CSV table of C-alpha atoms and ligand atoms in Angstrom, one decimal:
chain,number,residue,atom,x,y,z
J,14,MET,CA,158.9,58.6,-121.5
J,15,SER,CA,156.3,55.6,-120.3
J,16,ILE,CA,157.1,52.3,-121.7
J,17,ARG,CA,154.0,51.2,-123.7
J,18,ILE,CA,153.2,47.7,-123.1
J,19,LEU,CA,151.3,45.3,-125.4
J,20,ILE,CA,149.7,42.1,-123.4
J,21,ILE,CA,149.0,39.2,-125.3
J,22,GLY,CA,146.4,37.1,-123.9
J,23,ALA,CA,143.5,38.2,-121.7
J,24,GLY,CA,142.9,35.0,-119.6
J,25,LEU,CA,143.7,34.3,-116.0
J,26,MET,CA,147.4,35.5,-116.5
J,27,GLY,CA,146.9,38.2,-119.1
J,28,ALA,CA,144.3,40.0,-116.7
J,29,ASP,CA,146.7,39.3,-113.8
J,30,HIS,CA,149.4,41.0,-115.7
J,31,ALA,CA,147.5,43.6,-117.0
J,32,ASN,CA,146.2,44.5,-113.2
J,33,ILE,CA,150.1,44.9,-112.4
J,34,VAL,CA,150.9,46.8,-115.3
J,35,SER,CA,148.3,49.4,-114.7
J,36,ARG,CA,148.7,49.5,-110.9
J,37,ASP,CA,151.9,48.4,-109.6
J,38,LEU,CA,154.6,49.4,-112.5
J,39,PRO,CA,155.9,52.9,-112.5
J,40,GLY,CA,157.1,54.0,-115.8
J,41,ALA,CA,154.8,51.5,-118.0
J,42,THR,CA,151.7,52.2,-119.8
J,43,LEU,CA,149.0,49.3,-120.3
J,44,GLN,CA,148.9,50.2,-124.2
J,45,LEU,CA,147.3,47.3,-125.6
J,46,VAL,CA,145.6,44.1,-124.7
J,47,CYS,CA,145.6,41.5,-127.6
J,48,ASP,CA,143.5,38.5,-127.6
J,49,THR,CA,141.8,36.3,-130.4
J,50,ASP,CA,138.4,36.7,-128.5
J,51,GLU,CA,137.5,40.7,-128.7
J,52,LEU,CA,135.1,40.4,-125.9
J,53,ARG,CA,138.0,39.0,-123.6
J,54,ALA,CA,140.5,41.4,-125.1
J,55,LYS,CA,137.9,44.5,-124.4
J,56,SER,CA,136.7,43.2,-120.8
J,57,VAL,CA,140.2,43.2,-119.3
J,58,ALA,CA,141.3,46.6,-121.5
J,59,ASP,CA,138.4,48.0,-119.8
J,60,THR,CA,138.8,46.8,-116.6
J,61,TYR,CA,142.3,47.7,-116.1
J,62,GLY,CA,142.3,51.2,-118.5
J,63,ALA,CA,144.3,50.0,-121.6
J,64,GLU,CA,144.2,52.6,-124.7
J,65,ASP,CA,143.3,50.0,-127.0
J,66,ILE,CA,142.6,46.4,-128.0
J,67,SER,CA,143.3,44.2,-130.8
J,68,THR,CA,142.7,40.4,-132.0
J,69,ASN,CA,145.8,39.7,-133.9
J,70,PRO,CA,148.9,39.2,-132.2
J,71,LYS,CA,151.6,39.6,-134.5
J,72,THR,CA,150.3,43.0,-135.9
J,73,ALA,CA,150.1,44.4,-132.7
J,74,ILE,CA,153.6,43.4,-131.8
J,75,PHE,CA,154.8,45.5,-134.7
J,76,ARG,CA,152.7,48.7,-133.8
J,77,ASP,CA,154.5,51.7,-133.3
J,78,ASP,CA,152.7,52.4,-130.3
J,79,ILE,CA,154.0,49.5,-128.6
J,80,ASP,CA,157.6,49.4,-126.8
J,81,ALA,CA,157.4,46.1,-125.1
J,82,VAL,CA,155.3,43.0,-124.9
J,83,ILE,CA,154.1,40.6,-122.1
J,84,ILE,CA,153.0,37.2,-123.4
J,85,ALA,CA,150.4,35.5,-121.6
J,86,SER,CA,148.3,33.5,-124.1
J,87,PRO,CA,148.3,29.6,-124.4
J,88,ASP,CA,151.6,27.9,-124.2
J,89,PHE,CA,151.7,26.6,-128.0
J,90,THR,CA,151.6,30.4,-128.9
J,91,HIS,CA,154.9,31.4,-126.9
J,92,THR,CA,157.3,30.1,-129.4
J,93,PRO,CA,155.9,32.0,-132.5
J,94,LEU,CA,155.1,35.2,-130.7
J,95,THR,CA,158.7,35.4,-129.1
J,96,LEU,CA,160.1,35.1,-132.6
J,97,ALA,CA,158.1,37.7,-133.7
J,98,CYS,CA,159.1,39.9,-130.9
J,99,ILE,CA,162.9,39.2,-132.0
J,100,ALA,CA,162.0,39.9,-135.4
J,101,ALA,CA,160.4,43.3,-134.2
J,102,ASN,CA,163.1,43.9,-131.8
J,103,LYS,CA,160.8,44.6,-128.8
J,104,LYS,CA,161.9,43.1,-125.6
J,105,VAL,CA,159.2,40.6,-124.4
J,106,LEU,CA,158.4,39.1,-121.0
J,107,CYS,CA,157.1,35.7,-122.0
J,108,GLU,CA,155.1,33.6,-119.1
J,109,LYS,CA,156.4,30.1,-118.5
J,110,PRO,CA,157.1,27.8,-120.7
J,111,LEU,CA,159.2,29.2,-123.6
J,112,SER,CA,157.9,26.1,-125.0
J,113,GLN,CA,157.1,22.6,-124.1
J,114,SER,CA,159.4,21.5,-126.8
J,115,SER,CA,163.1,21.7,-126.1
J,116,SER,CA,163.7,22.2,-129.9
J,117,GLU,CA,161.2,25.0,-130.1
J,118,CYS,CA,163.3,26.5,-127.3
J,119,LEU,CA,166.4,26.4,-129.5
J,120,GLU,CA,164.7,27.9,-132.3
J,121,VAL,CA,164.2,30.9,-130.3
J,122,MET,CA,167.9,30.8,-128.8
J,123,ASN,CA,168.8,30.7,-132.5
J,124,ALA,CA,167.1,33.9,-133.2
J,125,GLU,CA,168.7,35.7,-130.4
J,126,GLN,CA,172.0,34.7,-131.0
J,127,ASN,CA,171.5,35.5,-134.8
J,128,ILE,CA,171.0,39.2,-133.7
J,129,GLY,CA,173.6,39.1,-130.6
J,130,LEU,CA,171.0,40.1,-128.2
J,131,LYS,CA,168.7,38.9,-125.4
J,132,ILE,CA,165.1,39.9,-126.2
J,133,VAL,CA,163.2,37.7,-124.1
J,134,GLN,CA,162.9,37.4,-120.3
J,135,LEU,CA,161.0,34.4,-119.1
J,136,GLY,CA,158.3,34.6,-116.4
J,137,PHE,CA,159.8,31.7,-114.1
J,138,MET,CA,158.7,34.6,-111.2
J,139,ARG,CA,159.9,32.1,-108.2
J,140,ARG,CA,163.3,33.7,-108.6
J,141,TYR,CA,162.0,37.0,-107.5
J,142,ASP,CA,160.1,35.3,-104.3
J,143,GLN,CA,161.6,36.6,-101.1
J,144,SER,CA,161.8,33.1,-99.7
J,145,TYR,CA,163.7,31.5,-102.5
J,146,ILE,CA,166.1,35.2,-102.3
J,147,GLU,CA,166.6,34.4,-98.6
J,148,MET,CA,167.2,30.7,-99.1
J,149,ARG,CA,169.9,31.6,-102.3
J,150,ALA,CA,171.4,34.4,-99.8
J,151,ALA,CA,172.0,31.8,-97.2
J,152,LEU,CA,173.7,29.4,-99.6
J,153,GLU,CA,175.8,32.3,-100.9
J,154,LYS,CA,176.7,33.3,-97.7
J,155,GLY,CA,178.3,29.9,-97.1
J,156,ILE,CA,176.6,29.2,-93.6
J,157,LEU,CA,174.9,26.0,-95.0
J,158,GLY,CA,178.1,24.7,-96.1
J,159,SER,CA,177.8,23.2,-99.4
J,160,ALA,CA,174.4,22.1,-100.7
J,161,LEU,CA,173.8,18.2,-100.9
J,162,MET,CA,170.1,17.8,-101.6
J,163,MET,CA,166.8,19.9,-102.1
J,164,HIS,CA,163.4,18.8,-101.1
J,165,ASN,CA,160.2,20.5,-103.0
J,166,PHE,CA,156.6,20.3,-102.6
J,167,HIS,CA,154.2,22.0,-105.2
J,168,ARG,CA,150.6,21.4,-103.9
J,169,ASN,CA,147.5,22.9,-106.0
J,170,VAL,CA,144.2,22.8,-104.8
J,171,GLU,CA,142.8,21.3,-108.1
J,172,ILE,CA,143.8,20.9,-111.4
J,173,PRO,CA,143.1,24.0,-113.4
J,174,SER,CA,141.2,22.5,-116.4
J,175,SER,CA,139.6,19.0,-117.0
J,176,ASP,CA,142.3,18.1,-119.4
J,177,PHE,CA,145.1,18.3,-117.1
J,178,THR,CA,147.1,15.2,-117.3
J,179,SER,CA,149.8,13.3,-115.1
J,180,ALA,CA,152.4,14.6,-117.8
J,181,MET,CA,151.0,18.3,-117.3
J,182,ALA,CA,152.2,17.8,-113.8
J,183,ILE,CA,155.6,17.3,-115.2
J,184,THR,CA,155.9,19.9,-118.0
J,185,ASN,CA,153.4,22.6,-116.4
J,186,SER,CA,153.5,22.6,-112.9
J,187,ALA,CA,157.4,21.1,-112.3
J,188,PRO,CA,158.9,23.8,-114.6
J,189,HIS,CA,158.9,26.1,-111.8
J,190,GLU,CA,160.9,23.8,-109.4
J,191,PHE,CA,163.1,22.9,-112.4
J,192,ASP,CA,164.2,26.3,-112.8
J,193,VAL,CA,164.4,27.5,-109.3
J,194,VAL,CA,166.6,24.4,-108.2
J,195,ARG,CA,169.1,25.1,-111.3
J,196,HIS,CA,168.9,29.0,-110.1
J,197,MET,CA,169.7,28.4,-106.5
J,198,LEU,CA,172.0,25.6,-106.8
J,199,ASN,CA,173.9,27.1,-110.1
J,200,THR,CA,173.6,23.4,-111.3
J,201,GLU,CA,172.5,21.6,-114.1
J,202,TYR,CA,170.7,18.3,-113.9
J,203,THR,CA,172.3,14.7,-115.3
J,204,THR,CA,169.1,12.4,-114.5
J,205,ILE,CA,165.4,12.3,-113.7
J,206,SER,CA,163.6,9.4,-112.4
J,207,ALA,CA,159.7,9.8,-111.9
J,208,PHE,CA,157.0,7.9,-110.0
J,209,GLN,CA,152.9,8.3,-109.2
J,210,SER,CA,150.9,7.2,-106.6
J,211,LYS,CA,147.5,6.2,-107.0
J,212,ARG,CA,144.3,8.0,-105.9
J,213,THR,CA,141.0,6.0,-104.7
J,214,ASP,CA,139.4,8.3,-107.2
J,215,ALA,CA,139.8,9.2,-110.9
J,216,LEU,CA,142.1,12.8,-110.0
J,217,VAL,CA,145.4,12.9,-111.3
J,218,ALA,CA,147.6,11.6,-108.4
J,219,PRO,CA,150.9,13.1,-107.2
J,220,VAL,CA,153.7,12.6,-109.2
J,221,VAL,CA,157.4,12.5,-107.3
J,222,MET,CA,160.6,13.0,-109.4
J,223,VAL,CA,164.5,12.3,-108.1
J,224,LEU,CA,166.9,14.1,-110.1
J,225,GLU,CA,170.7,14.1,-109.9
J,226,THR,CA,173.1,17.3,-110.6
J,227,ASN,CA,176.3,17.5,-112.3
J,228,ALA,CA,177.5,18.2,-108.5
J,229,HIS,CA,176.0,15.1,-107.3
J,230,GLN,CA,173.2,16.8,-105.6
J,231,ILE,CA,169.9,15.0,-104.9
J,232,ILE,CA,166.6,16.6,-106.0
J,233,THR,CA,163.1,15.6,-105.0
J,234,ILE,CA,160.3,17.2,-106.6
J,235,GLU,CA,156.4,16.3,-105.5
J,236,ILE,CA,153.8,17.7,-107.7
J,237,ASN,CA,150.3,17.0,-106.2
J,238,ASN,CA,147.7,18.9,-108.5
J,239,ASN,CA,144.6,17.9,-106.5
J,240,ALA,CA,146.0,18.4,-102.6
J,241,ALA,CA,142.4,20.0,-101.9
J,242,TYR,CA,143.5,21.8,-99.0
J,243,GLY,CA,145.3,24.7,-99.9
J,244,TYR,CA,148.0,26.2,-102.6
J,245,ASP,CA,151.1,25.1,-100.8
J,246,VAL,CA,154.8,25.4,-102.0
J,247,ARG,CA,157.5,24.4,-99.9
J,248,ALA,CA,161.2,23.7,-100.3
J,249,GLU,CA,164.2,22.7,-98.3
J,250,LEU,CA,167.9,23.2,-99.2
J,251,VAL,CA,170.0,20.7,-97.1
J,252,GLY,CA,173.7,21.5,-96.8
J,253,GLU,CA,176.8,19.7,-94.8
J,254,ALA,CA,176.3,22.6,-92.0
J,255,GLY,CA,172.6,23.2,-92.1
J,256,SER,CA,169.5,23.5,-93.9
J,257,ILE,CA,167.1,26.3,-94.8
J,258,ALA,CA,163.1,25.6,-95.6
J,259,VAL,CA,160.9,28.3,-97.8
J,260,ASN,CA,157.4,27.6,-95.9
J,261,ASN,CA,154.3,28.7,-97.2
J,262,VAL,CA,153.3,32.2,-96.6
J,263,ALA,CA,150.7,33.0,-94.4
J,264,TYR,CA,150.1,36.6,-93.3
J,265,SER,CA,148.1,36.3,-90.2
J,266,ARG,CA,147.0,33.6,-87.5
J,267,THR,CA,143.6,33.3,-86.0
J,268,ASP,CA,144.0,32.0,-82.4
J,269,ILE,CA,140.0,31.3,-81.0
J,270,LYS,CA,138.5,28.8,-78.9
J,271,LEU,CA,141.9,26.5,-78.0
J,272,THR,CA,142.6,26.5,-81.7
J,273,SER,CA,145.2,28.3,-83.7
J,274,SER,CA,144.9,28.6,-87.4
J,275,THR,CA,146.6,30.1,-90.6
J,276,SER,CA,145.1,29.8,-94.3
J,277,TYR,CA,146.2,29.0,-97.8
J,278,ASN,CA,146.1,30.9,-100.9
J,279,MET,CA,143.5,29.5,-103.4
J,280,ASP,CA,146.5,29.3,-106.1
J,281,TRP,CA,149.6,30.8,-107.1
J,282,ARG,CA,148.6,34.5,-108.2
J,283,ASP,CA,148.4,35.6,-104.4
J,284,ARG,CA,150.9,34.0,-103.0
J,285,TYR,CA,153.6,35.3,-105.8
J,286,ARG,CA,152.1,38.6,-106.4
J,287,GLU,CA,154.9,40.5,-104.9
J,288,ALA,CA,157.3,38.2,-106.8
J,289,TYR,CA,155.3,39.1,-110.2
J,290,ILE,CA,155.6,42.9,-109.3
J,291,ARG,CA,159.2,42.4,-108.8
J,292,GLN,CA,159.8,40.5,-112.0
J,293,ASN,CA,157.8,43.0,-113.7
J,294,ARG,CA,159.5,45.7,-112.7
J,295,ALA,CA,162.7,44.2,-113.5
J,296,PHE,CA,161.8,43.6,-117.3
J,297,VAL,CA,160.7,47.5,-117.5
J,298,ASP,CA,164.0,48.2,-116.4
J,299,PHE,CA,165.3,45.6,-119.0
J,300,VAL,CA,163.5,47.8,-121.6
J,301,VAL,CA,164.8,51.1,-120.4
J,302,THR,CA,168.4,50.1,-119.9
J,303,GLY,CA,168.8,47.4,-122.2
J,304,ASN,CA,170.5,45.3,-119.3
J,305,PHE,CA,169.2,42.2,-118.6
J,306,PRO,CA,167.9,41.5,-115.2
J,307,GLU,CA,170.4,39.7,-112.7
J,308,ILE,CA,168.3,37.0,-111.6
J,309,ALA,CA,165.7,36.9,-114.4
J,310,SER,CA,165.5,33.7,-116.5
J,311,ASN,CA,166.2,33.5,-120.2
J,312,CYS,CA,165.9,31.5,-123.2
J,313,TRP,CA,168.6,28.8,-122.2
J,314,ASP,CA,166.9,28.7,-118.9
J,315,GLY,CA,163.5,27.9,-120.6
J,316,TYR,CA,165.4,25.3,-123.3
J,317,CYS,CA,166.9,23.6,-119.5
J,318,ALA,CA,163.2,23.5,-118.2
J,319,ALA,CA,161.6,21.9,-121.3
J,320,LEU,CA,164.3,19.3,-121.7
J,321,VAL,CA,164.2,18.3,-117.8
J,322,ALA,CA,160.4,18.1,-118.6
J,323,GLU,CA,160.8,16.3,-121.6
J,324,ALA,CA,162.9,13.7,-119.6
J,325,GLY,CA,160.8,13.7,-116.7
J,326,VAL,CA,157.2,12.4,-118.9
J,327,GLU,CA,159.8,9.6,-120.5
J,328,ALA,CA,160.5,8.7,-117.0
J,329,LEU,CA,157.3,8.4,-115.7
J,330,LYS,CA,156.0,6.5,-118.8
J,331,SER,CA,158.9,3.8,-119.0
J,332,GLY,CA,159.5,3.5,-115.3
J,333,GLN,CA,163.2,4.1,-116.0
J,334,LYS,CA,166.0,6.9,-114.9
J,335,GLN,CA,166.3,9.2,-117.8
J,336,ALA,CA,169.6,10.9,-118.8
J,337,ILE,CA,169.5,14.6,-119.5
J,338,LYS,CA,171.6,15.5,-122.4
J,339,MET,CA,172.0,19.7,-123.0
J,340,VAL,CA,173.3,21.4,-125.9
J,341,SER,CA,176.4,23.4,-125.0
J,342,LYS,CA,175.8,26.7,-123.3
J,343,PRO,CA,175.9,29.2,-125.9
J,344,GLU,CA,178.2,32.3,-125.2
J,345,LEU,CA,175.3,34.7,-125.2
J,346,TYR,CA,173.8,33.0,-122.0
J,347,GLN,CA,176.9,32.5,-120.5
K,412,ISE,C1,150.4,27.2,-113.3
K,412,ISE,O1,150.9,26.8,-114.7
K,412,ISE,C2,151.5,27.8,-112.7
K,412,ISE,O2,152.6,28.3,-113.9
K,412,ISE,C3,151.6,28.2,-111.2
K,412,ISE,O3,152.7,28.8,-111.0
K,412,ISE,C4,151.9,26.6,-110.5
K,412,ISE,O4,151.7,26.9,-109.4
K,412,ISE,C5,150.8,25.6,-111.1
K,412,ISE,O5,151.1,24.2,-110.7
K,412,ISE,C6,150.7,25.7,-113.0
K,412,ISE,O6,149.5,24.5,-113.0
């Protein structure tokens, strides 16, 4: 039987997930597209062949013709909608963040603990990107020696909307690095410092964060939301015996008139398309088997990312290093 999927949110990411469900997800059917804007829901549904549309997400979640849910609606809706999925006992892939509030993340964690099941798979898709998979494999093989540092660059061409702020560099963009570094090093953060350069124009300037981990590793993260030249995400893991780098992925190089060039993606959707497909296929397996995917992120990971982001915003505002104090990791997420 095909898994009938509801997609909540018919914006940028909702359309992308609808594309993947309809074209790259064997064993899944795009059953319903839900958006408060009926025209937008209809446009995505018609483009990708959904069976139906809805403008009421909570009603849609409880429909008998829905087996699983993908949440790609605005960030502030993620907590109430994941709570509704838990109440309906329908597995859900929630786009990052679980919430920008660590206390809201605890609320979702408590709801999962109350039923003793993980229902929420969180959409930190970098874990499924081949370059990070190879980096983690090299570390696990031991060829790098123990990890000392990780340097991360995350550059966007331009901010996605005019209301994007310096703090959002930390709360919206950096959670990808907060999560993938934890996943890579199997570590937790203990402190964060944050700095920002100054541009000559009024655009949001790059933010650089320095974090310490409970294994005494040093992590640097540069977020530049107005890099202009391309979507460029890189990382280097430095061990005692060597290092391994995640480079920008260019599928071709053009050599002409004494010049060699490669191109950048405009944004994350093409750069991480394969990672999204792998992540979403893992979600379908989760729905079918009930086994939480081995490398996927869960509500605990969502809580950690939100907590670090909150401390990072305070570090940027105060100019002071902030301690990161987490609750104990519940049994369900061990
Ligand atoms: C955006 O929200 C994402 O999640 C992208 O993956 C990230 O690269 C971008 O910086 C964020 O704004």
